[in-house]
Coordinates of C-alpha atoms in Angstrom, one line a residue:
M27 CA 102.6 102.9 91.7
K28 CA 101.4 99.5 93.1
I29 CA 99.2 99.7 96.5
A30 CA 98.3 97.8 99.0
F31 CA 96.1 97.7 102.5
M32 CA 96.8 95.2 104.5
G33 CA 95.6 94.0 108.2
T34 CA 93.9 91.7 110.3
Q35 CA 90.4 90.5 109.0
C36 CA 87.2 91.9 109.1
N37 CA 88.6 95.3 109.7
G38 CA 87.2 97.1 107.0
K39 CA 89.7 96.8 104.3
S40 CA 87.0 95.8 100.9
T41 CA 85.1 99.2 102.8
L42 CA 87.9 101.4 102.4
I43 CA 89.4 99.8 98.9
K44 CA 85.4 100.9 98.0
G45 CA 86.5 104.3 99.0
F46 CA 89.5 104.8 97.3
L47 CA 88.8 103.4 93.8
K48 CA 86.3 106.0 94.1
K49 CA 88.8 108.8 95.0
W50 CA 91.2 107.7 92.8
P51 CA 89.6 105.6 89.3
M52 CA 92.2 105.4 87.8
Y53 CA 93.2 102.5 89.6
K54 CA 91.9 98.6 89.3
E55 CA 91.4 96.6 92.3
V56 CA 93.4 92.8 92.6
K57 CA 92.1 90.8 94.7
S58 CA 93.7 87.3 95.2
S59 CA 92.3 83.6 93.7
Y60 CA 93.8 82.3 97.5
R61 CA 89.9 83.3 98.7
N62 CA 88.4 80.2 96.0
L63 CA 90.6 78.2 97.3
I64 CA 89.5 78.8 100.9
K65 CA 85.6 78.3 99.3
T66 CA 86.1 75.5 97.8
G67 CA 87.7 73.9 100.9
K68 CA 91.0 73.1 99.3
V69 CA 92.7 74.4 101.9
T70 CA 92.3 75.4 105.7
N71 CA 92.9 79.1 106.7
N72 CA 93.0 80.9 110.4
Q73 CA 93.4 78.9 113.2
E74 CA 93.6 75.8 111.6
G75 CA 95.7 76.9 109.2
T76 CA 98.6 74.3 108.2
A77 CA 102.2 75.1 106.6
E78 CA 101.0 73.4 102.9
S79 CA 97.9 75.7 103.3
Q80 CA 99.8 78.8 103.9
K81 CA 102.1 78.0 101.1
A82 CA 99.3 77.7 98.6
I83 CA 97.8 80.9 99.8
L84 CA 100.9 82.5 99.7
N85 CA 101.8 81.0 96.0
A86 CA 98.2 82.3 95.6
I87 CA 98.7 86.2 96.4
I88 CA 102.2 86.6 94.2
D89 CA 101.2 85.0 91.1
D90 CA 98.6 87.2 91.6
T91 CA 100.2 89.9 92.2
Q92 CA 102.2 89.1 88.9
N93 CA 99.6 88.6 86.6
A94 CA 98.2 91.8 87.0
I95 CA 101.2 94.0 87.0
A96 CA 101.9 91.8 83.9
K97 CA 99.0 93.6 81.8
G98 CA 101.0 97.3 82.3
D99 CA 98.7 98.8 84.1
D100 CA 99.8 101.6 85.8
F101 CA 98.0 101.8 89.0
L102 CA 97.2 98.8 90.8
V103 CA 95.4 98.3 94.3
F104 CA 95.5 94.8 96.0
D105 CA 93.5 93.7 98.9
R106 CA 96.1 92.1 101.4
C107 CA 100.3 91.8 99.9
V108 CA 102.3 89.1 101.4
I109 CA 102.6 90.2 105.0
D110 CA 99.9 89.6 105.5
N111 CA 100.6 85.5 105.0
I112 CA 103.8 86.0 107.1
A113 CA 101.1 87.4 109.6
Y114 CA 99.1 84.5 110.2
S115 CA 102.0 81.9 109.9
L116 CA 103.3 83.2 112.5
W117 CA 100.5 83.1 114.5
L118 CA 100.8 79.7 113.5
N119 CA 104.0 78.5 114.2
E120 CA 103.7 80.3 117.7
N121 CA 101.4 78.0 118.1
G122 CA 103.3 75.0 117.5
K123 CA 101.4 74.3 113.9
V124 CA 104.3 75.3 111.9
S125 CA 108.3 75.3 112.2
D126 CA 111.1 77.9 112.1
E127 CA 112.2 76.6 108.5
F128 CA 109.0 77.3 107.4
I129 CA 109.1 80.7 108.5
M130 CA 112.3 82.1 107.2
D131 CA 111.5 80.3 104.1
T132 CA 107.8 82.4 103.4
K133 CA 110.2 85.8 104.3
R134 CA 112.6 84.8 102.0
I135 CA 110.0 84.7 99.3
A136 CA 108.1 87.5 100.7
F137 CA 111.6 89.9 100.6
E138 CA 111.8 89.6 96.9
A139 CA 107.9 89.4 96.1
I140 CA 106.8 93.1 98.2
R141 CA 110.0 95.2 96.4
V142 CA 106.8 95.3 93.1
F143 CA 104.8 97.8 95.8
D144 CA 105.2 101.6 96.2
I145 CA 103.0 101.6 99.1
I146 CA 101.9 99.7 101.7
F147 CA 98.5 100.8 103.9
Y148 CA 98.2 98.5 107.9
L149 CA 95.0 99.5 108.9
P150 CA 95.4 98.7 113.2
L151 CA 92.4 97.4 114.6
R152 CA 89.3 98.6 115.4
D153 CA 86.6 97.8 117.9
E154 CA 84.0 99.6 117.1
I155 CA 83.7 98.2 113.0
K156 CA 81.0 95.5 112.9
I157 CA 82.2 92.6 112.2
V158 CA 79.6 90.6 109.2
P159 CA 80.3 86.3 109.7
K160 CA 81.6 85.1 106.3
K161 CA 82.9 81.6 105.0
G162 CA 86.7 81.3 105.7
R163 CA 86.8 84.5 108.3
D164 CA 87.4 83.7 111.9
I165 CA 85.8 85.7 114.0
D166 CA 86.9 84.8 117.3
P167 CA 88.3 88.3 119.1
V168 CA 90.6 87.1 120.8
Y169 CA 92.2 85.7 117.9
R170 CA 91.7 88.9 115.5
E171 CA 93.7 91.1 118.2
E172 CA 96.6 88.4 118.5
I173 CA 96.8 88.8 114.5
D174 CA 96.4 92.0 114.8
N175 CA 99.3 92.4 117.4
I176 CA 101.5 90.6 115.4
F177 CA 101.2 93.1 112.4
R178 CA 102.1 96.0 114.6
A179 CA 105.1 94.0 115.7
I180 CA 105.4 93.5 111.8
V181 CA 105.5 97.3 110.9
G182 CA 107.6 98.2 114.0
T183 CA 110.5 96.3 112.7
Y184 CA 109.6 98.5 109.4
E185 CA 109.4 102.0 111.1
K186 CA 113.0 101.2 112.8
S187 CA 114.9 99.6 109.6
A188 CA 115.4 97.0 110.8
G189 CA 115.3 94.2 107.5
I190 CA 113.7 91.7 109.2
F191 CA 110.3 91.8 107.5
F192 CA 110.8 94.0 104.9
P193 CA 114.1 94.9 102.6
K194 CA 116.5 97.6 103.3
E195 CA 116.7 98.1 99.4
D196 CA 113.6 98.6 97.6
C197 CA 111.4 98.6 100.0
P198 CA 107.9 100.5 100.0
A199 CA 106.7 102.8 102.1
V200 CA 104.6 101.8 105.1
I201 CA 102.1 103.8 106.4
T202 CA 99.6 103.1 109.7
L203 CA 96.5 104.5 109.0
E204 CA 95.2 104.8 112.7
G205 CA 92.1 106.3 113.7
P206 CA 88.8 105.7 113.2
K207 CA 86.8 104.1 109.9
D208 CA 84.9 106.4 108.3
L209 CA 88.1 108.5 108.4
R210 CA 91.0 106.5 106.6
I211 CA 90.1 107.8 103.7
D212 CA 90.8 111.7 104.5
K213 CA 94.5 110.9 105.7
I214 CA 95.1 108.7 102.2
P215 CA 95.5 112.1 100.6
L216 CA 98.2 113.0 102.7
Y217 CA 101.0 110.6 100.7
I218 CA 98.6 110.4 97.1
K219 CA 98.5 113.0 94.8
N220 CA 94.9 113.2 92.4
S221 CA 96.5 112.1 90.1
G222 CA 97.0 109.0 91.8
K223 CA 100.7 109.0 91.6
F224 CA 102.4 109.4 94.9
F225 CA 103.9 112.6 96.7
D226 CA 107.8 112.7 96.4
E227 CA 110.6 114.7 97.9
E228 CA 110.5 118.1 96.4
D229 CA 106.2 117.9 97.0
G230 CA 106.9 118.3 100.4
S231 CA 105.9 114.5 101.0
M232 CA 104.5 112.7 104.1
L233 CA 106.6 109.9 103.0
K234 CA 110.8 111.6 102.8
G235 CA 112.5 110.0 104.9
M236 CA 110.5 106.9 104.9

């Protein structure tokens, strides 16, 4: 099982993953090395991002994903995935900082990279979550809301089976975890067994028909 959590920054992903690992200790967390690129100043990000920086971040996410899977672990959980990169790149595109061609190329790469996941959980923006300033984070409320709107639009294409950002074949289930921060973890057992595996159609899964 390969599971990813995606959504705008400062929205409780790290806290939720910690709770997830306590409930399903058979999983190993995979953190992308792109954060090191940001910390060392080798790339810019958020509103200051560029095509070059987004490409470097995308490559880091994909490399880390492939390297983790190559080790043969059956249960992996990822903080972010290639869809996060697309969301932030789309904001840059809307603000004239990366080209349409760059977005098309990113989507092409992401189409293939996303197939390795079984489930992607999307965490919508929650205003009540306390924002902790940290290097590499952008806590501008307008920017965060705009990024979340992009995530919602991307997830909407999955729900419509539009094939715009997600492949129509070999596509992971994309599940929105609505509700308050403290209740998100309680919704995950609807999709994942105590064994760490997801429910299939014979189990009466919430994934059925997705």
